[in-house]
Amino acid sequence: MSAAQQHGADYLSQNVENLSMSLLRFIPLSVKVALRERLLKRLNAVDMVPWSFHDDGVATVHNTDFLREPAFERAYQLGVATGSWGDSQPRFRAYTACWAALQACKTPGDYVECGVNRGGLARVQMELLNFQKSTKNYWLVDTFRGFPEERKHLVSQGMPVDTYGECYDDVVKTFAPFPNARIVRGTVPEVLPQVKAERVCYLSLDMNSAEPEIAALKFFWPRLSDGGIVLMDDYAYIGFERQKSALDEFARDYGVSILGLATGQGLIIKN
């Protein structure tokens, strides 16, 4: 924009403002007050709603007392202590993951999580399940140092590629109380044969990339027991559309359906 054009725009803007102020004098005070109150109600609508939960992309006015159950709260705080989530509070996602884990404990097979980071969700689940007394194993599969350089181009657009660094030793300490926690370090799918579970009751996918998630799903699907659960953390997240598209294609090919959840997760129950 030239200097002359800018001057013209400023002149027009000032005159419009002056005209608006002049016109306001003709509007009755009662009308101004009513309009102001109406505008403020719209602007503050989100803050004024009595949300029962409003975090991590989820907002609801419905009953969420289950998120404050003492047993879940204790377990959730242990997940927070791992440092997995930074400033985020994925309480509803963690609750959903715990529900899935509790359902899966009735199904033959082990638990598998592909995409562990520092182990927050698995730590919550294992605490709630009193997992150290379980006859099942929980396989935790990750690089434990973020995305390999040669695979960063595969990461979903909604995920920063440098999200976390080396954390293997911390994860080992986190799960030391659980003799049946099996930590498997490596990239998917290459490392998957190290998971010695003959049957799987629960599979968590949280690798922020379509290719390894589909590879893991295809690898474990024959081992997934009837009634087994697959929980996909990024399924409905904005910026993760490639993952959703790939997972939807898998579902069509295998004749199953994915339940999209308000948390952004996706859920399959094999039958």
PDB file of C-alpha atoms in Angstrom:
ATOM      1  CA  MET A   1       0.000   0.000   0.000  1.00  0.00           C
ATOM      2  CA  SER A   2       1.376   3.430  -1.002  1.00  0.00           C
ATOM      3  CA  ALA A   3       1.604   6.385   1.394  1.00  0.00           C
ATOM      4  CA  ALA A   4      -1.329   8.047  -0.365  1.00  0.00           C
ATOM      5  CA  GLN A   5      -3.442   4.902  -0.091  1.00  0.00           C
ATOM      6  CA  GLN A   6      -2.564   4.529   3.581  1.00  0.00           C
ATOM      7  CA  HIS A   7      -3.503   8.154   4.231  1.00  0.00           C
ATOM      8  CA  GLY A   8      -6.831   7.612   2.478  1.00  0.00           C
ATOM      9  CA  ALA A   9      -7.541   4.474   4.478  1.00  0.00           C
ATOM     10  CA  ASP A  10      -6.733   6.224   7.756  1.00  0.00           C
ATOM     11  CA  TYR A  11      -8.953   9.180   6.797  1.00  0.00           C
ATOM     12  CA  LEU A  12     -11.854   6.864   5.924  1.00  0.00           C
ATOM     13  CA  SER A  13     -11.432   4.858   9.112  1.00  0.00           C
ATOM     14  CA  GLN A  14     -11.418   7.999  11.255  1.00  0.00           C
ATOM     15  CA  ASN A  15     -14.538   9.368   9.581  1.00  0.00           C
ATOM     16  CA  VAL A  16     -16.381   6.075   9.973  1.00  0.00           C
ATOM     17  CA  GLU A  17     -15.450   6.080  13.661  1.00  0.00           C
ATOM     18  CA  ASN A  18     -16.646   9.687  14.044  1.00  0.00           C
ATOM     19  CA  LEU A  19     -19.897   8.859  12.254  1.00  0.00           C
ATOM     20  CA  SER A  20     -20.421   5.841  14.483  1.00  0.00           C
ATOM     21  CA  MET A  21     -19.900   7.942  17.605  1.00  0.00           C
ATOM     22  CA  SER A  22     -22.329  10.550  16.276  1.00  0.00           C
ATOM     23  CA  LEU A  23     -24.987   7.948  15.559  1.00  0.00           C
ATOM     24  CA  LEU A  24     -24.588   6.458  19.019  1.00  0.00           C
ATOM     25  CA  ARG A  25     -25.894   9.718  20.495  1.00  0.00           C
ATOM     26  CA  PHE A  26     -29.282   9.013  18.945  1.00  0.00           C
ATOM     27  CA  ILE A  27     -29.589   5.551  20.514  1.00  0.00           C
ATOM     28  CA  PRO A  28     -31.455   5.555  23.847  1.00  0.00           C
ATOM     29  CA  LEU A  29     -29.342   4.664  26.879  1.00  0.00           C
ATOM     30  CA  SER A  30     -31.603   1.730  27.736  1.00  0.00           C
ATOM     31  CA  VAL A  31     -30.958   0.227  24.291  1.00  0.00           C
ATOM     32  CA  LYS A  32     -27.188   0.748  24.639  1.00  0.00           C
ATOM     33  CA  VAL A  33     -27.192  -1.004  28.009  1.00  0.00           C
ATOM     34  CA  ALA A  34     -29.224  -3.918  26.644  1.00  0.00           C
ATOM     35  CA  LEU A  35     -26.917  -4.274  23.626  1.00  0.00           C
ATOM     36  CA  ARG A  36     -23.829  -4.123  25.815  1.00  0.00           C
ATOM     37  CA  GLU A  37     -25.152  -6.818  28.138  1.00  0.00           C
ATOM     38  CA  ARG A  38     -26.085  -9.021  25.200  1.00  0.00           C
ATOM     39  CA  LEU A  39     -22.610  -8.617  23.688  1.00  0.00           C
ATOM     40  CA  LEU A  40     -20.877  -9.383  26.976  1.00  0.00           C
ATOM     41  CA  LYS A  41     -22.968 -12.518  27.392  1.00  0.00           C
ATOM     42  CA  ARG A  42     -21.837 -13.736  23.988  1.00  0.00           C
ATOM     43  CA  LEU A  43     -18.190 -12.847  24.586  1.00  0.00           C
ATOM     44  CA  ASN A  44     -18.146 -14.522  27.985  1.00  0.00           C
ATOM     45  CA  ALA A  45     -20.343 -17.484  27.089  1.00  0.00           C
ATOM     46  CA  VAL A  46     -17.558 -20.035  27.492  1.00  0.00           C
ATOM     47  CA  ASP A  47     -16.517 -18.680  30.884  1.00  0.00           C
ATOM     48  CA  MET A  48     -20.096 -18.388  32.113  1.00  0.00           C
ATOM     49  CA  VAL A  49     -21.119 -21.958  31.327  1.00  0.00           C
ATOM     50  CA  PRO A  50     -20.927 -24.198  34.439  1.00  0.00           C
ATOM     51  CA  TRP A  51     -18.575 -26.718  32.842  1.00  0.00           C
ATOM     52  CA  SER A  52     -18.117 -29.945  34.768  1.00  0.00           C
ATOM     53  CA  PHE A  53     -14.976 -30.563  32.692  1.00  0.00           C
ATOM     54  CA  HIS A  54     -13.135 -28.229  30.328  1.00  0.00           C
ATOM     55  CA  ASP A  55      -9.600 -29.280  29.344  1.00  0.00           C
ATOM     56  CA  ASP A  56      -7.549 -31.181  26.776  1.00  0.00           C
ATOM     57  CA  GLY A  57      -9.984 -30.350  23.959  1.00  0.00           C
ATOM     58  CA  VAL A  58     -13.065 -31.602  25.821  1.00  0.00           C
ATOM     59  CA  ALA A  59     -15.814 -29.497  27.400  1.00  0.00           C
ATOM     60  CA  THR A  60     -19.045 -30.766  28.923  1.00  0.00           C
ATOM     61  CA  VAL A  61     -21.742 -29.748  31.382  1.00  0.00           C
ATOM     62  CA  HIS A  62     -22.703 -33.355  32.105  1.00  0.00           C
ATOM     63  CA  ASN A  63     -21.917 -35.310  35.247  1.00  0.00           C
ATOM     64  CA  THR A  64     -18.196 -36.122  35.436  1.00  0.00           C
ATOM     65  CA  ASP A  65     -17.940 -37.216  39.062  1.00  0.00           C
ATOM     66  CA  PHE A  66     -16.199 -40.390  37.866  1.00  0.00           C
ATOM     67  CA  LEU A  67     -13.154 -38.238  37.030  1.00  0.00           C
ATOM     68  CA  ARG A  68     -12.851 -37.398  40.721  1.00  0.00           C
ATOM     69  CA  GLU A  69     -13.148 -40.884  42.169  1.00  0.00           C
ATOM     70  CA  PRO A  70     -10.392 -41.280  44.811  1.00  0.00           C
ATOM     71  CA  ALA A  71      -8.857 -44.416  43.278  1.00  0.00           C
ATOM     72  CA  PHE A  72      -8.669 -42.832  39.838  1.00  0.00           C
ATOM     73  CA  GLU A  73      -7.365 -39.542  41.245  1.00  0.00           C
ATOM     74  CA  ARG A  74      -4.511 -41.308  43.065  1.00  0.00           C
ATOM     75  CA  ALA A  75      -3.585 -43.241  39.950  1.00  0.00           C
ATOM     76  CA  TYR A  76      -3.859 -40.166  37.735  1.00  0.00           C
ATOM     77  CA  GLN A  77      -1.476 -38.169  39.914  1.00  0.00           C
ATOM     78  CA  LEU A  78       1.113 -40.929  39.538  1.00  0.00           C
ATOM     79  CA  GLY A  79       0.763 -40.512  35.784  1.00  0.00           C
ATOM     80  CA  VAL A  80       1.211 -36.752  36.118  1.00  0.00           C
ATOM     81  CA  ALA A  81       4.374 -37.343  38.164  1.00  0.00           C
ATOM     82  CA  THR A  82       6.047 -39.069  35.203  1.00  0.00           C
ATOM     83  CA  GLY A  83       6.205 -35.718  33.385  1.00  0.00           C
ATOM     84  CA  SER A  84       4.530 -37.186  30.318  1.00  0.00           C
ATOM     85  CA  TRP A  85       2.057 -34.369  29.694  1.00  0.00           C
ATOM     86  CA  GLY A  86       3.736 -31.093  30.569  1.00  0.00           C
ATOM     87  CA  ASP A  87       1.074 -28.457  31.229  1.00  0.00           C
ATOM     88  CA  SER A  88      -1.706 -30.538  29.681  1.00  0.00           C
ATOM     89  CA  GLN A  89      -4.254 -32.357  31.830  1.00  0.00           C
ATOM     90  CA  PRO A  90      -5.564 -35.328  29.792  1.00  0.00           C
ATOM     91  CA  ARG A  91      -7.760 -36.551  32.632  1.00  0.00           C
ATOM     92  CA  PHE A  92     -10.647 -37.640  30.387  1.00  0.00           C
ATOM     93  CA  ARG A  93      -8.286 -39.491  28.027  1.00  0.00           C
ATOM     94  CA  ALA A  94      -6.651 -41.203  30.990  1.00  0.00           C
ATOM     95  CA  TYR A  95     -10.045 -42.208  32.361  1.00  0.00           C
ATOM     96  CA  THR A  96     -11.019 -43.643  28.967  1.00  0.00           C
ATOM     97  CA  ALA A  97      -7.748 -45.593  28.811  1.00  0.00           C
ATOM     98  CA  CYS A  98      -8.369 -46.940  32.314  1.00  0.00           C
ATOM     99  CA  TRP A  99     -11.890 -48.036  31.403  1.00  0.00           C
ATOM    100  CA  ALA A 100     -10.491 -49.885  28.384  1.00  0.00           C
ATOM    101  CA  ALA A 101      -7.767 -51.506  30.489  1.00  0.00           C
ATOM    102  CA  LEU A 102     -10.275 -52.634  33.111  1.00  0.00           C
ATOM    103  CA  GLN A 103     -12.498 -54.196  30.449  1.00  0.00           C
ATOM    104  CA  ALA A 104      -9.519 -55.930  28.859  1.00  0.00           C
ATOM    105  CA  CYS A 105      -8.429 -57.598  32.093  1.00  0.00           C
ATOM    106  CA  LYS A 106     -11.325 -60.031  31.632  1.00  0.00           C
ATOM    107  CA  THR A 107     -10.008 -61.038  28.187  1.00  0.00           C
ATOM    108  CA  PRO A 108      -7.153 -63.509  27.537  1.00  0.00           C
ATOM    109  CA  GLY A 109      -3.797 -61.990  26.647  1.00  0.00           C
ATOM    110  CA  ASP A 110      -1.270 -59.322  27.555  1.00  0.00           C
ATOM    111  CA  TYR A 111      -1.349 -55.545  27.345  1.00  0.00           C
ATOM    112  CA  VAL A 112       0.703 -53.740  24.693  1.00  0.00           C
ATOM    113  CA  GLU A 113       1.360 -50.027  24.366  1.00  0.00           C
ATOM    114  CA  CYS A 114       3.121 -48.783  21.227  1.00  0.00           C
ATOM    115  CA  GLY A 115       4.118 -45.190  21.865  1.00  0.00           C
ATOM    116  CA  VAL A 116       4.899 -44.812  25.551  1.00  0.00           C
ATOM    117  CA  ASN A 117       6.829 -41.560  25.954  1.00  0.00           C
ATOM    118  CA  ARG A 118       7.502 -41.354  29.701  1.00  0.00           C
ATOM    119  CA  GLY A 119       4.761 -43.850  30.544  1.00  0.00           C
ATOM    120  CA  GLY A 120       2.042 -41.608  31.979  1.00  0.00           C
ATOM    121  CA  LEU A 121      -1.049 -43.446  30.724  1.00  0.00           C
ATOM    122  CA  ALA A 122       0.319 -46.922  31.381  1.00  0.00           C
ATOM    123  CA  ARG A 123       1.324 -45.866  34.904  1.00  0.00           C
ATOM    124  CA  VAL A 124      -2.228 -44.713  35.640  1.00  0.00           C
ATOM    125  CA  GLN A 125      -3.678 -47.947  34.268  1.00  0.00           C
ATOM    126  CA  MET A 126      -1.281 -50.223  36.116  1.00  0.00           C
ATOM    127  CA  GLU A 127      -1.898 -48.471  39.422  1.00  0.00           C
ATOM    128  CA  LEU A 128      -5.660 -48.713  39.033  1.00  0.00           C
ATOM    129  CA  LEU A 129      -5.427 -52.382  38.010  1.00  0.00           C
ATOM    130  CA  ASN A 130      -3.047 -53.263  40.875  1.00  0.00           C
ATOM    131  CA  PHE A 131      -1.034 -54.709  38.020  1.00  0.00           C
ATOM    132  CA  GLN A 132       1.905 -56.052  40.030  1.00  0.00           C
ATOM    133  CA  LYS A 133      -0.453 -58.826  41.180  1.00  0.00           C
ATOM    134  CA  SER A 134      -1.690 -59.627  37.668  1.00  0.00           C
ATOM    135  CA  THR A 135      -0.711 -62.756  35.765  1.00  0.00           C
ATOM    136  CA  LYS A 136      -0.589 -60.677  32.565  1.00  0.00           C
ATOM    137  CA  ASN A 137       2.355 -58.740  31.146  1.00  0.00           C
ATOM    138  CA  TYR A 138       2.319 -55.128  30.018  1.00  0.00           C
ATOM    139  CA  TRP A 139       4.605 -54.568  27.021  1.00  0.00           C
ATOM    140  CA  LEU A 140       5.833 -50.976  26.652  1.00  0.00           C
ATOM    141  CA  VAL A 141       7.249 -50.301  23.189  1.00  0.00           C
ATOM    142  CA  ASP A 142       9.007 -47.056  22.256  1.00  0.00           C
ATOM    143  CA  THR A 143      12.318 -45.553  21.186  1.00  0.00           C
ATOM    144  CA  PHE A 144      12.266 -43.644  24.492  1.00  0.00           C
ATOM    145  CA  ARG A 145      14.061 -40.780  22.794  1.00  0.00           C
ATOM    146  CA  GLY A 146      11.481 -39.390  20.382  1.00  0.00           C
ATOM    147  CA  PHE A 147      11.304 -39.804  16.627  1.00  0.00           C
ATOM    148  CA  PRO A 148      14.321 -41.205  14.759  1.00  0.00           C
ATOM    149  CA  GLU A 149      15.801 -38.590  12.445  1.00  0.00           C
ATOM    150  CA  GLU A 150      15.176 -40.681   9.344  1.00  0.00           C
ATOM    151  CA  ARG A 151      11.456 -40.994  10.178  1.00  0.00           C
ATOM    152  CA  LYS A 152      10.570 -37.466  11.222  1.00  0.00           C
ATOM    153  CA  HIS A 153       8.997 -36.845   7.815  1.00  0.00           C
ATOM    154  CA  LEU A 154       6.332 -39.443   8.689  1.00  0.00           C
ATOM    155  CA  VAL A 155       5.127 -37.601  11.790  1.00  0.00           C
ATOM    156  CA  SER A 156       1.599 -36.171  11.667  1.00  0.00           C
ATOM    157  CA  GLN A 157       1.375 -32.438  11.024  1.00  0.00           C
ATOM    158  CA  GLY A 158      -0.264 -31.790  14.382  1.00  0.00           C
ATOM    159  CA  MET A 159       2.719 -33.177  16.303  1.00  0.00           C
ATOM    160  CA  PRO A 160       6.043 -31.334  16.811  1.00  0.00           C
ATOM    161  CA  VAL A 161       8.849 -33.713  15.850  1.00  0.00           C
ATOM    162  CA  ASP A 162      11.064 -32.834  18.821  1.00  0.00           C
ATOM    163  CA  THR A 163       8.563 -33.490  21.583  1.00  0.00           C
ATOM    164  CA  TYR A 164      10.758 -35.356  24.033  1.00  0.00           C
ATOM    165  CA  GLY A 165      14.310 -36.559  24.462  1.00  0.00           C
ATOM    166  CA  GLU A 166      16.040 -39.507  26.065  1.00  0.00           C
ATOM    167  CA  CYS A 167      13.857 -40.952  28.827  1.00  0.00           C
ATOM    168  CA  TYR A 168      14.611 -44.694  28.920  1.00  0.00           C
ATOM    169  CA  ASP A 169      16.217 -44.722  32.379  1.00  0.00           C
ATOM    170  CA  ASP A 170      13.337 -42.714  33.835  1.00  0.00           C
ATOM    171  CA  VAL A 171      10.810 -45.139  32.350  1.00  0.00           C
ATOM    172  CA  VAL A 172      12.686 -48.100  33.837  1.00  0.00           C
ATOM    173  CA  LYS A 173      12.469 -46.438  37.274  1.00  0.00           C
ATOM    174  CA  THR A 174       8.780 -45.610  36.822  1.00  0.00           C
ATOM    175  CA  PHE A 175       7.847 -49.234  36.189  1.00  0.00           C
ATOM    176  CA  ALA A 176      10.325 -50.841  38.589  1.00  0.00           C
ATOM    177  CA  PRO A 177       7.501 -51.726  41.047  1.00  0.00           C
ATOM    178  CA  PHE A 178       5.920 -53.911  38.366  1.00  0.00           C
ATOM    179  CA  PRO A 179       7.841 -57.139  37.654  1.00  0.00           C
ATOM    180  CA  ASN A 180       5.466 -57.873  34.766  1.00  0.00           C
ATOM    181  CA  ALA A 181       6.206 -54.606  32.934  1.00  0.00           C
ATOM    182  CA  ARG A 182       8.213 -55.474  29.799  1.00  0.00           C
ATOM    183  CA  ILE A 183      10.070 -52.499  28.357  1.00  0.00           C
ATOM    184  CA  VAL A 184      10.989 -52.960  24.697  1.00  0.00           C
ATOM    185  CA  ARG A 185      13.190 -50.303  23.130  1.00  0.00           C
ATOM    186  CA  GLY A 186      13.251 -49.774  19.376  1.00  0.00           C
ATOM    187  CA  THR A 187      11.364 -48.524  16.345  1.00  0.00           C
ATOM    188  CA  VAL A 188       8.104 -49.984  15.065  1.00  0.00           C
ATOM    189  CA  PRO A 189       7.695 -52.276  13.184  1.00  0.00           C
ATOM    190  CA  GLU A 190      11.273 -53.592  13.397  1.00  0.00           C
ATOM    191  CA  VAL A 191      11.163 -54.170  17.153  1.00  0.00           C
ATOM    192  CA  LEU A 192       7.742 -55.852  17.312  1.00  0.00           C
ATOM    193  CA  PRO A 193       9.010 -59.469  17.153  1.00  0.00           C
ATOM    194  CA  GLN A 194      10.567 -58.813  20.584  1.00  0.00           C
ATOM    195  CA  VAL A 195       7.057 -58.609  22.029  1.00  0.00           C
ATOM    196  CA  LYS A 196       6.560 -62.238  23.010  1.00  0.00           C
ATOM    197  CA  ALA A 197       2.863 -62.015  23.821  1.00  0.00           C
ATOM    198  CA  GLU A 198       1.037 -64.946  22.241  1.00  0.00           C
ATOM    199  CA  ARG A 199      -2.325 -63.301  22.913  1.00  0.00           C
ATOM    200  CA  VAL A 200      -3.195 -59.629  23.386  1.00  0.00           C
ATOM    201  CA  CYS A 201      -6.172 -58.252  25.313  1.00  0.00           C
ATOM    202  CA  TYR A 202      -5.383 -54.547  24.924  1.00  0.00           C
ATOM    203  CA  LEU A 203      -3.404 -52.583  22.337  1.00  0.00           C
ATOM    204  CA  SER A 204      -2.679 -48.874  22.672  1.00  0.00           C
ATOM    205  CA  LEU A 205      -1.444 -46.932  19.638  1.00  0.00           C
ATOM    206  CA  ASP A 206       0.076 -43.504  20.254  1.00  0.00           C
ATOM    207  CA  MET A 207       2.955 -43.067  17.809  1.00  0.00           C
ATOM    208  CA  ASN A 208       1.741 -39.876  16.115  1.00  0.00           C
ATOM    209  CA  SER A 209       2.388 -41.371  12.700  1.00  0.00           C
ATOM    210  CA  ALA A 210       0.224 -43.457  10.378  1.00  0.00           C
ATOM    211  CA  GLU A 211       2.831 -45.920   9.106  1.00  0.00           C
ATOM    212  CA  PRO A 212       4.032 -47.470  12.389  1.00  0.00           C
ATOM    213  CA  GLU A 213       0.516 -47.488  13.844  1.00  0.00           C
ATOM    214  CA  ILE A 214      -0.881 -49.453  10.907  1.00  0.00           C
ATOM    215  CA  ALA A 215       2.138 -51.776  10.992  1.00  0.00           C
ATOM    216  CA  ALA A 216       1.568 -52.457  14.695  1.00  0.00           C
ATOM    217  CA  LEU A 217      -2.165 -52.941  14.201  1.00  0.00           C
ATOM    218  CA  LYS A 218      -1.604 -55.486  11.441  1.00  0.00           C
ATOM    219  CA  PHE A 219       1.088 -57.253  13.479  1.00  0.00           C
ATOM    220  CA  PHE A 220      -1.024 -57.637  16.619  1.00  0.00           C
ATOM    221  CA  TRP A 221      -4.467 -58.087  15.078  1.00  0.00           C
ATOM    222  CA  PRO A 222      -4.167 -61.892  14.688  1.00  0.00           C
ATOM    223  CA  ARG A 223      -3.071 -62.092  18.342  1.00  0.00           C
ATOM    224  CA  LEU A 224      -5.846 -59.821  19.627  1.00  0.00           C
ATOM    225  CA  SER A 225      -8.387 -61.946  21.478  1.00  0.00           C
ATOM    226  CA  ASP A 226     -12.099 -61.727  20.768  1.00  0.00           C
ATOM    227  CA  GLY A 227     -13.302 -58.934  23.009  1.00  0.00           C
ATOM    228  CA  GLY A 228      -9.848 -57.370  22.923  1.00  0.00           C
ATOM    229  CA  ILE A 229      -9.580 -53.590  22.766  1.00  0.00           C
ATOM    230  CA  VAL A 230      -7.568 -51.266  20.544  1.00  0.00           C
ATOM    231  CA  LEU A 231      -7.282 -47.683  21.779  1.00  0.00           C
ATOM    232  CA  MET A 232      -5.926 -45.102  19.311  1.00  0.00           C
ATOM    233  CA  ASP A 233      -4.868 -41.924  21.078  1.00  0.00           C
ATOM    234  CA  ASP A 234      -4.650 -39.558  18.082  1.00  0.00           C
ATOM    235  CA  TYR A 235      -7.548 -40.875  15.992  1.00  0.00           C
ATOM    236  CA  ALA A 236      -9.729 -37.744  15.835  1.00  0.00           C
ATOM    237  CA  TYR A 237      -7.153 -35.063  16.569  1.00  0.00           C
ATOM    238  CA  ILE A 238      -6.862 -32.039  14.284  1.00  0.00           C
ATOM    239  CA  GLY A 239      -3.604 -32.276  12.353  1.00  0.00           C
ATOM    240  CA  PHE A 240      -3.575 -36.078  12.523  1.00  0.00           C
ATOM    241  CA  GLU A 241      -5.852 -36.697   9.548  1.00  0.00           C
ATOM    242  CA  ARG A 242      -3.373 -39.052   7.829  1.00  0.00           C
ATOM    243  CA  GLN A 243      -3.568 -41.354  10.820  1.00  0.00           C
ATOM    244  CA  LYS A 244      -7.353 -41.298  10.876  1.00  0.00           C
ATOM    245  CA  SER A 245      -7.538 -41.991   7.152  1.00  0.00           C
ATOM    246  CA  ALA A 246      -5.129 -44.932   7.449  1.00  0.00           C
ATOM    247  CA  LEU A 247      -6.947 -46.351  10.466  1.00  0.00           C
ATOM    248  CA  ASP A 248     -10.318 -45.979   8.740  1.00  0.00           C
ATOM    249  CA  GLU A 249      -8.944 -47.858   5.734  1.00  0.00           C
ATOM    250  CA  PHE A 250      -7.716 -50.643   8.034  1.00  0.00           C
ATOM    251  CA  ALA A 251     -11.165 -50.826   9.631  1.00  0.00           C
ATOM    252  CA  ARG A 252     -12.852 -51.154   6.230  1.00  0.00           C
ATOM    253  CA  ASP A 253     -10.413 -53.835   5.084  1.00  0.00           C
ATOM    254  CA  TYR A 254     -10.830 -55.871   8.272  1.00  0.00           C
ATOM    255  CA  GLY A 255     -14.579 -55.412   8.584  1.00  0.00           C
ATOM    256  CA  VAL A 256     -14.527 -53.598  11.914  1.00  0.00           C
ATOM    257  CA  SER A 257     -15.738 -50.187  13.041  1.00  0.00           C
ATOM    258  CA  ILE A 258     -13.937 -47.494  15.001  1.00  0.00           C
ATOM    259  CA  LEU A 259     -15.787 -45.535  17.657  1.00  0.00           C
ATOM    260  CA  GLY A 260     -14.600 -41.933  17.531  1.00  0.00           C
ATOM    261  CA  LEU A 261     -14.598 -40.359  20.980  1.00  0.00           C
ATOM    262  CA  ALA A 262     -14.964 -36.750  22.094  1.00  0.00           C
ATOM    263  CA  THR A 263     -11.514 -37.029  23.677  1.00  0.00           C
ATOM    264  CA  GLY A 264      -9.979 -37.406  20.214  1.00  0.00           C
ATOM    265  CA  GLN A 265      -9.323 -41.106  20.795  1.00  0.00           C
ATOM    266  CA  GLY A 266     -10.641 -43.979  18.710  1.00  0.00           C
ATOM    267  CA  LEU A 267     -11.800 -47.347  20.034  1.00  0.00           C
ATOM    268  CA  ILE A 268     -12.116 -50.811  18.482  1.00  0.00           C
ATOM    269  CA  ILE A 269     -13.534 -53.848  20.263  1.00  0.00           C
ATOM    270  CA  LYS A 270     -12.712 -57.005  18.330  1.00  0.00           C
ATOM    271  CA  ASN A 271     -15.541 -59.484  17.914  1.00  0.00           C
TER     272      ASN A 271
END
